[in-house]
Coordinates of C-alpha atoms and ligand atoms in Angstrom, one line a residue:
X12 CA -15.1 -19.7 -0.1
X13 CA -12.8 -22.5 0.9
X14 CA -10.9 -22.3 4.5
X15 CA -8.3 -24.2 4.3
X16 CA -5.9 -25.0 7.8
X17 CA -3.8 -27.8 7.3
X18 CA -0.3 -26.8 5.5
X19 CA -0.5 -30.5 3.2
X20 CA -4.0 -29.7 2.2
X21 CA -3.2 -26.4 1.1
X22 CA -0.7 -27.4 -0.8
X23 CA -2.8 -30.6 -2.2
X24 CA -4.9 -27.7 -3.2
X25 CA -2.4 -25.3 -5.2
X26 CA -0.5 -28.2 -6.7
X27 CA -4.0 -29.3 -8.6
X28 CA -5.1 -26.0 -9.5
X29 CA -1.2 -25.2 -11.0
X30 CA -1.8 -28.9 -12.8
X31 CA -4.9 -28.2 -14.5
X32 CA -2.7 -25.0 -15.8
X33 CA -4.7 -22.3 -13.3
X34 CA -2.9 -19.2 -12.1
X35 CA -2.7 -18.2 -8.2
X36 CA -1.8 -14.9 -6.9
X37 CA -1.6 -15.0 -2.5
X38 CA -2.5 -12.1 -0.1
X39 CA -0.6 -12.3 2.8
X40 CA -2.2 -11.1 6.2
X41 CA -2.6 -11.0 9.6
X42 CA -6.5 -10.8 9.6
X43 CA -8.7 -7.7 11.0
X44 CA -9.2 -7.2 7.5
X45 CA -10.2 -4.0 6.3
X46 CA -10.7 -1.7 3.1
X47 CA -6.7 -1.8 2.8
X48 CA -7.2 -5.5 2.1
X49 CA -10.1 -4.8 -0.3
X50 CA -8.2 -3.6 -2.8
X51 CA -4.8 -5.9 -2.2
X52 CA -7.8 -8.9 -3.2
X53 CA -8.9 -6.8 -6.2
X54 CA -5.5 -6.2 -7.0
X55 CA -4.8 -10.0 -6.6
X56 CA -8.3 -10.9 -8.8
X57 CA -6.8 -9.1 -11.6
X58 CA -3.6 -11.1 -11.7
X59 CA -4.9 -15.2 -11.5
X60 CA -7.8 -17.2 -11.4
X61 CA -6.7 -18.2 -8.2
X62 CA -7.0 -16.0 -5.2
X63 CA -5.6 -17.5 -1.6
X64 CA -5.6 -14.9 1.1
X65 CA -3.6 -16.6 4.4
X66 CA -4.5 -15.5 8.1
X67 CA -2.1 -15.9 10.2
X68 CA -0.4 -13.3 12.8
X69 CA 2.9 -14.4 12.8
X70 CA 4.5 -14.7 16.3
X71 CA 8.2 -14.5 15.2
X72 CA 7.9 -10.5 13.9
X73 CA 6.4 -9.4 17.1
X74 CA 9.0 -8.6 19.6
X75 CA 8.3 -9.8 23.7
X76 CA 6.9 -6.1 24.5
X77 CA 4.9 -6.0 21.4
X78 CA 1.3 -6.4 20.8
X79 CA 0.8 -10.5 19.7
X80 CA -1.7 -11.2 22.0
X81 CA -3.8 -7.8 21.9
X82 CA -3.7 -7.8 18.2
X83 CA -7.1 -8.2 16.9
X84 CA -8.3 -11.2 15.9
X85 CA -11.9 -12.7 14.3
X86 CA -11.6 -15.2 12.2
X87 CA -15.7 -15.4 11.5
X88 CA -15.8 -11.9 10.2
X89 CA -12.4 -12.1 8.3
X90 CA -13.9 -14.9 6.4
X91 CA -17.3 -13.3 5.8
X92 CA -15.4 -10.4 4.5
X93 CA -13.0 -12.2 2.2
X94 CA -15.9 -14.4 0.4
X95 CA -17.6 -10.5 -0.3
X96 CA -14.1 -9.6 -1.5
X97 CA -14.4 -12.5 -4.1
X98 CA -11.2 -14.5 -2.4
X99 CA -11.5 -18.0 -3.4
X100 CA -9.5 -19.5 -0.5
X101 CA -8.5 -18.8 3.2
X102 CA -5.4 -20.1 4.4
X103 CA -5.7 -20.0 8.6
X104 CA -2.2 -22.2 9.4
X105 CA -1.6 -22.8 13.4
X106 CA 1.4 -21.2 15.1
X107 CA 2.0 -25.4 16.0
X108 CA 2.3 -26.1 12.4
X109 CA 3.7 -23.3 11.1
X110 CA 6.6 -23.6 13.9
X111 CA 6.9 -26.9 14.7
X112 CA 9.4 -27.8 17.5
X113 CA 12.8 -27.6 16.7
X114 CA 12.6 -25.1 13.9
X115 CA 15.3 -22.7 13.4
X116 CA 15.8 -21.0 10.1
X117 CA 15.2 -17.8 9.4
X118 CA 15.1 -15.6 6.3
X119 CA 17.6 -12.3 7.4
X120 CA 18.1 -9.4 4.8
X121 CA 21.3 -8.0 6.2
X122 CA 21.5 -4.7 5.4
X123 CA 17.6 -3.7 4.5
X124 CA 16.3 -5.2 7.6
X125 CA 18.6 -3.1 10.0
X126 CA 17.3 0.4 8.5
X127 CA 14.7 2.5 9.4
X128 CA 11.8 0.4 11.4
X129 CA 14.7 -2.6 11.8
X130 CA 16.5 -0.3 14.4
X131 CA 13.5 -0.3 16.4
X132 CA 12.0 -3.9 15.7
X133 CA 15.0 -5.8 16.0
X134 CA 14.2 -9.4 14.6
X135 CA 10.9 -8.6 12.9
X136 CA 12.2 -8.0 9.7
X137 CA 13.9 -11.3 9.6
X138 CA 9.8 -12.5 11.1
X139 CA 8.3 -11.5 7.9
X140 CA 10.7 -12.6 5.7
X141 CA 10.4 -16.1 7.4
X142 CA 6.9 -16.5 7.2
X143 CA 6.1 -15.4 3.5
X144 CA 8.9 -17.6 2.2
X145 CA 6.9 -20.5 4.4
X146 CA 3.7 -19.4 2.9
X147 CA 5.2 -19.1 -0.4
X148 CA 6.2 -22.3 -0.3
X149 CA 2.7 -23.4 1.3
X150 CA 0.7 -21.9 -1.2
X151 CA 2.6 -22.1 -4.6
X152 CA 1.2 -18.7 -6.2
X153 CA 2.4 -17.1 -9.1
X154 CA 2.3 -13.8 -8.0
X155 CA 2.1 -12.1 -4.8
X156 CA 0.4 -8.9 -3.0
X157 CA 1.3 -6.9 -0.5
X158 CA 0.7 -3.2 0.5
X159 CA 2.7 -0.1 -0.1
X160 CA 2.2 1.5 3.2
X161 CA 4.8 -1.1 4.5
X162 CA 7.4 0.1 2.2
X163 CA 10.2 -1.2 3.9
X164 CA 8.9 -5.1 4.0
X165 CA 7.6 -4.4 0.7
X166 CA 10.7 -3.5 -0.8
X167 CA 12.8 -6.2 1.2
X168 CA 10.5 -8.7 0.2
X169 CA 10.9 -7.7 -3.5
X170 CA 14.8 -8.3 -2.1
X171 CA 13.9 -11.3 -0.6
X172 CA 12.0 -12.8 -3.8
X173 CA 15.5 -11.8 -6.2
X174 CA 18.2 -13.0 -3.9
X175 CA 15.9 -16.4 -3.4
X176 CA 15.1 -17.0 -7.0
X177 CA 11.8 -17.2 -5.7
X178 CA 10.0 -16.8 -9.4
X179 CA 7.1 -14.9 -7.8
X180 CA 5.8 -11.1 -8.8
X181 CA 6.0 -9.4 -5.6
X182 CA 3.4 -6.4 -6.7
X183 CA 2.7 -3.7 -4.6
X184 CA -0.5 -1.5 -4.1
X185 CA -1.5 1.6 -3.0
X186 CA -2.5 2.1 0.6
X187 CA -5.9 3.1 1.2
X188 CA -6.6 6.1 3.4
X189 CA -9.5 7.6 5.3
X190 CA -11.0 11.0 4.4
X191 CA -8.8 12.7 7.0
X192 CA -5.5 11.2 5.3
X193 CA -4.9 8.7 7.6
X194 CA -3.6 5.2 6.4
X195 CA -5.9 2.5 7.3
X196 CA -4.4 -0.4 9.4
X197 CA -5.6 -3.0 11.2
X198 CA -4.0 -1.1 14.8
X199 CA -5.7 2.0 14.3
X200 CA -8.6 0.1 16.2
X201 CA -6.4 0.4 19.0
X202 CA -7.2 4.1 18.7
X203 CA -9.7 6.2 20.9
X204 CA -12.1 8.3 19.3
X205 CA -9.5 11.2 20.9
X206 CA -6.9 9.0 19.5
X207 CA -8.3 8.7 16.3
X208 CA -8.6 12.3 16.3
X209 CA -5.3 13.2 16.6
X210 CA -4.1 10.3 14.4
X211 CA -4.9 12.6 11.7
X212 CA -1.6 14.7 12.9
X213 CA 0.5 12.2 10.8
X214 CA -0.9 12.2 7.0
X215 CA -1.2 16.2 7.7
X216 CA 2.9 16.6 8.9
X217 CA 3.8 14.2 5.9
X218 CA 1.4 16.3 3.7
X219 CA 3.6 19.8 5.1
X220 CA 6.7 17.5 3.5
X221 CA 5.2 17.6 0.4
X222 CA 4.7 21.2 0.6
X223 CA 7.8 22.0 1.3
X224 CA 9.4 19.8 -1.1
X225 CA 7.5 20.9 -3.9
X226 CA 8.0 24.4 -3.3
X227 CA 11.8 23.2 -3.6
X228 CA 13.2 22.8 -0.8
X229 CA 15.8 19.9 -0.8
X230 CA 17.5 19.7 2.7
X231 CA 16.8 16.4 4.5
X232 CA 17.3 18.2 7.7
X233 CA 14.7 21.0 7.3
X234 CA 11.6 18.9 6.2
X235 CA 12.8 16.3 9.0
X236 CA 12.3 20.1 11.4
X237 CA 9.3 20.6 10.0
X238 CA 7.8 17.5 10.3
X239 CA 8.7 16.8 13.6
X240 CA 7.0 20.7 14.3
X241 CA 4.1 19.4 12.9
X242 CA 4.0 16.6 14.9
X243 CA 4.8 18.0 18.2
X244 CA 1.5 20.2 17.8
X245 CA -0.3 17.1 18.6
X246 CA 0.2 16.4 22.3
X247 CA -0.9 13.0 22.3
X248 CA 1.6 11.7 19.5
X249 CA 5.1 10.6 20.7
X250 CA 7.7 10.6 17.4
X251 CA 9.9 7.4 17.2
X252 CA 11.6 9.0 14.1
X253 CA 11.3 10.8 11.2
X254 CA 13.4 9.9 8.5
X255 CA 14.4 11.0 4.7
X256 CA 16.5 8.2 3.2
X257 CA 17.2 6.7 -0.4
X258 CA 14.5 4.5 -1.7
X259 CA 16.3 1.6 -2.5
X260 CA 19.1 1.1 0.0
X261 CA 17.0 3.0 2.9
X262 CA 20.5 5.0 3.9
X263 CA 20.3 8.3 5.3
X264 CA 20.4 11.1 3.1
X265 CA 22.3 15.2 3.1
X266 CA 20.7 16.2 -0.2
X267 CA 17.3 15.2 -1.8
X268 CA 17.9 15.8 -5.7
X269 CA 19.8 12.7 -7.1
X270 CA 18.9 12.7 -10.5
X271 CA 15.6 11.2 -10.2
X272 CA 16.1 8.6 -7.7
X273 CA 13.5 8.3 -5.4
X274 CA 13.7 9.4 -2.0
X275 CA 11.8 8.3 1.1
X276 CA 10.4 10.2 3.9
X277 CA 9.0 7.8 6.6
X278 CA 7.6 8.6 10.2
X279 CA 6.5 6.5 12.8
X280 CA 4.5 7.6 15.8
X281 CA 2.7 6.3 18.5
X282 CA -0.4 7.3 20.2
X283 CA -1.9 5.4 23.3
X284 CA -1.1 2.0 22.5
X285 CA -1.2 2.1 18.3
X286 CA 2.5 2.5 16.1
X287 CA 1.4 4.4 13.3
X288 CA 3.5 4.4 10.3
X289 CA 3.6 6.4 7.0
X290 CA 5.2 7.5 4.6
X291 CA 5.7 10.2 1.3
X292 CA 7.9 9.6 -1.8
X293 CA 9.8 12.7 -2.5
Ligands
PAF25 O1 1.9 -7.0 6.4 C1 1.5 -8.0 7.1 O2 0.3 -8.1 7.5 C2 2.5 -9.0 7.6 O3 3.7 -8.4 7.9 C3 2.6 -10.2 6.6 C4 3.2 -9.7 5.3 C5 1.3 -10.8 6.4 C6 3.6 -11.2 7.2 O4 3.1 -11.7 8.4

């Protein structure tokens, strides 16, 4: 395993390997790297000879209130666990470098990143659009991976990559859950073993969506209801929304069936200090 900080050495690094006619597919992350990242490297191993996974937890989609400096970091372990994952490079950038003084351009997907999660995040969409153009740029890959529990920056980074011309596959991969359903994240070490517990509240309300969908109910407003029920039986888990919406232009929804379009039913709690967020295509 190479670890690689400097943004001209990375580069040095990508340009050879694309010179001697080598393929490179990047996995963007914040660190705390878990299972979930596993399988975004094995996804990634299967696509180049080349696999660069960056570290770097980006200060610009992290609002004042939010969590930048509690968010975990280890750099030593994310390492160890990247050279077991069979990543060939890490890419650890400083904020210094990565935002020089004076920079002032920003990536902003008007309409995508104001939906759903944008209402409540103001600015972070526009965040993580910034930083993996930068480490697009950085890096050079050929292809790039990212997870589907983040629909939304998936599917605006997909945006991002066709309105740019960026001429990288943006390819997404199934999130990764624990036995009780829920979605592993590097915040739900935020989470009490109480916490924890009721975490499981989530996957099992989006799981009653499902239910109800498939025994054909098509009302936006009812499986919001029930979900919402659902989640109110768990007294530690404040809702921030529930939300059906189209799965493309992430507008809100009256009817479900639309001729096979796909429909997205997102929710986003909190519980003690972790924002849990999932989702259920319908
Ligand atoms: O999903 C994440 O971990 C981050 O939003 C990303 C894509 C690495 C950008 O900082």
């Amino acid at each position: 395993l190479r670890v690689i900080s400097g943004l001209k050495k990375m580069r040095a690094f990508s340009e050879a390997e694309r010179a001697e006619g080598k393929t490179i597919a990047l996995v963007p992350t914040m660190g705390a790297l878990h299972r979930g990242h596993l399988e975004l490297v094995k996804a990634a191993r299967e696509l180049a000879h080349i696999v660069i996974l960056t570290i770097f937890v980006n200060p610009t989609q992290f609002s004042a209130e939010e969590d930048l400096d509690e968010y975990p970091r280890d750099i030593e372990a994310d390492c160890d666990y990247a050279n077991s994952a069979g990543v060939d490079v890490v890419f650890t950038p400083s904020a210094k470098d990565m935002y020089p003084n004076g920079f002032q351009t920003e990536v902003n997907l008007t309409e995508l990143s104001k939906k759903l999660c944008g209402k409540y995040r103001p600015g972070h969409f526009a965040g993580v659009a910034t930083v993996v153009l930068k480490l697009f740029n950085i890096t050079g890959p050929h292809s790039a991976v990212f997870g589907k529990k983040d629909f939304q920056q998936l599917l605006l980074l997909r945006r991002m990559a066709m309105d740019l011309n960026v001429g990288i596959d943006i390819v997404g991969v199934p999130t990764v859950r624990e036995s009780d359903g829920l979605a592993l994240s590097s915040r739900n070490t935020y989470l009490s073993d109480i916490e924890r517990r009721a975490a499981a509240a989530l996957p099992r309300a989006l799981n009653e969506a499902r239910r109800l969908y498939e025994s054909g109910e098509r009302s936006p407003s009812v499986i919001i209801s029930a979900v919402e029920g659902a989640l109110r039986t768990e007294p530690l888990a404040d809702i921030e929304y529930v939300k059906v919406v189209d799965g493309e232009t992430l507008e809100d929804l009256d009817v479900i069936d639309r001729g096979g379009k796909n429909t997205l039913l997102q929710a986003v709690i909190s519980i003690g200090s972790a924002r849990l967020i999932d989702h259920v295509l319908l």
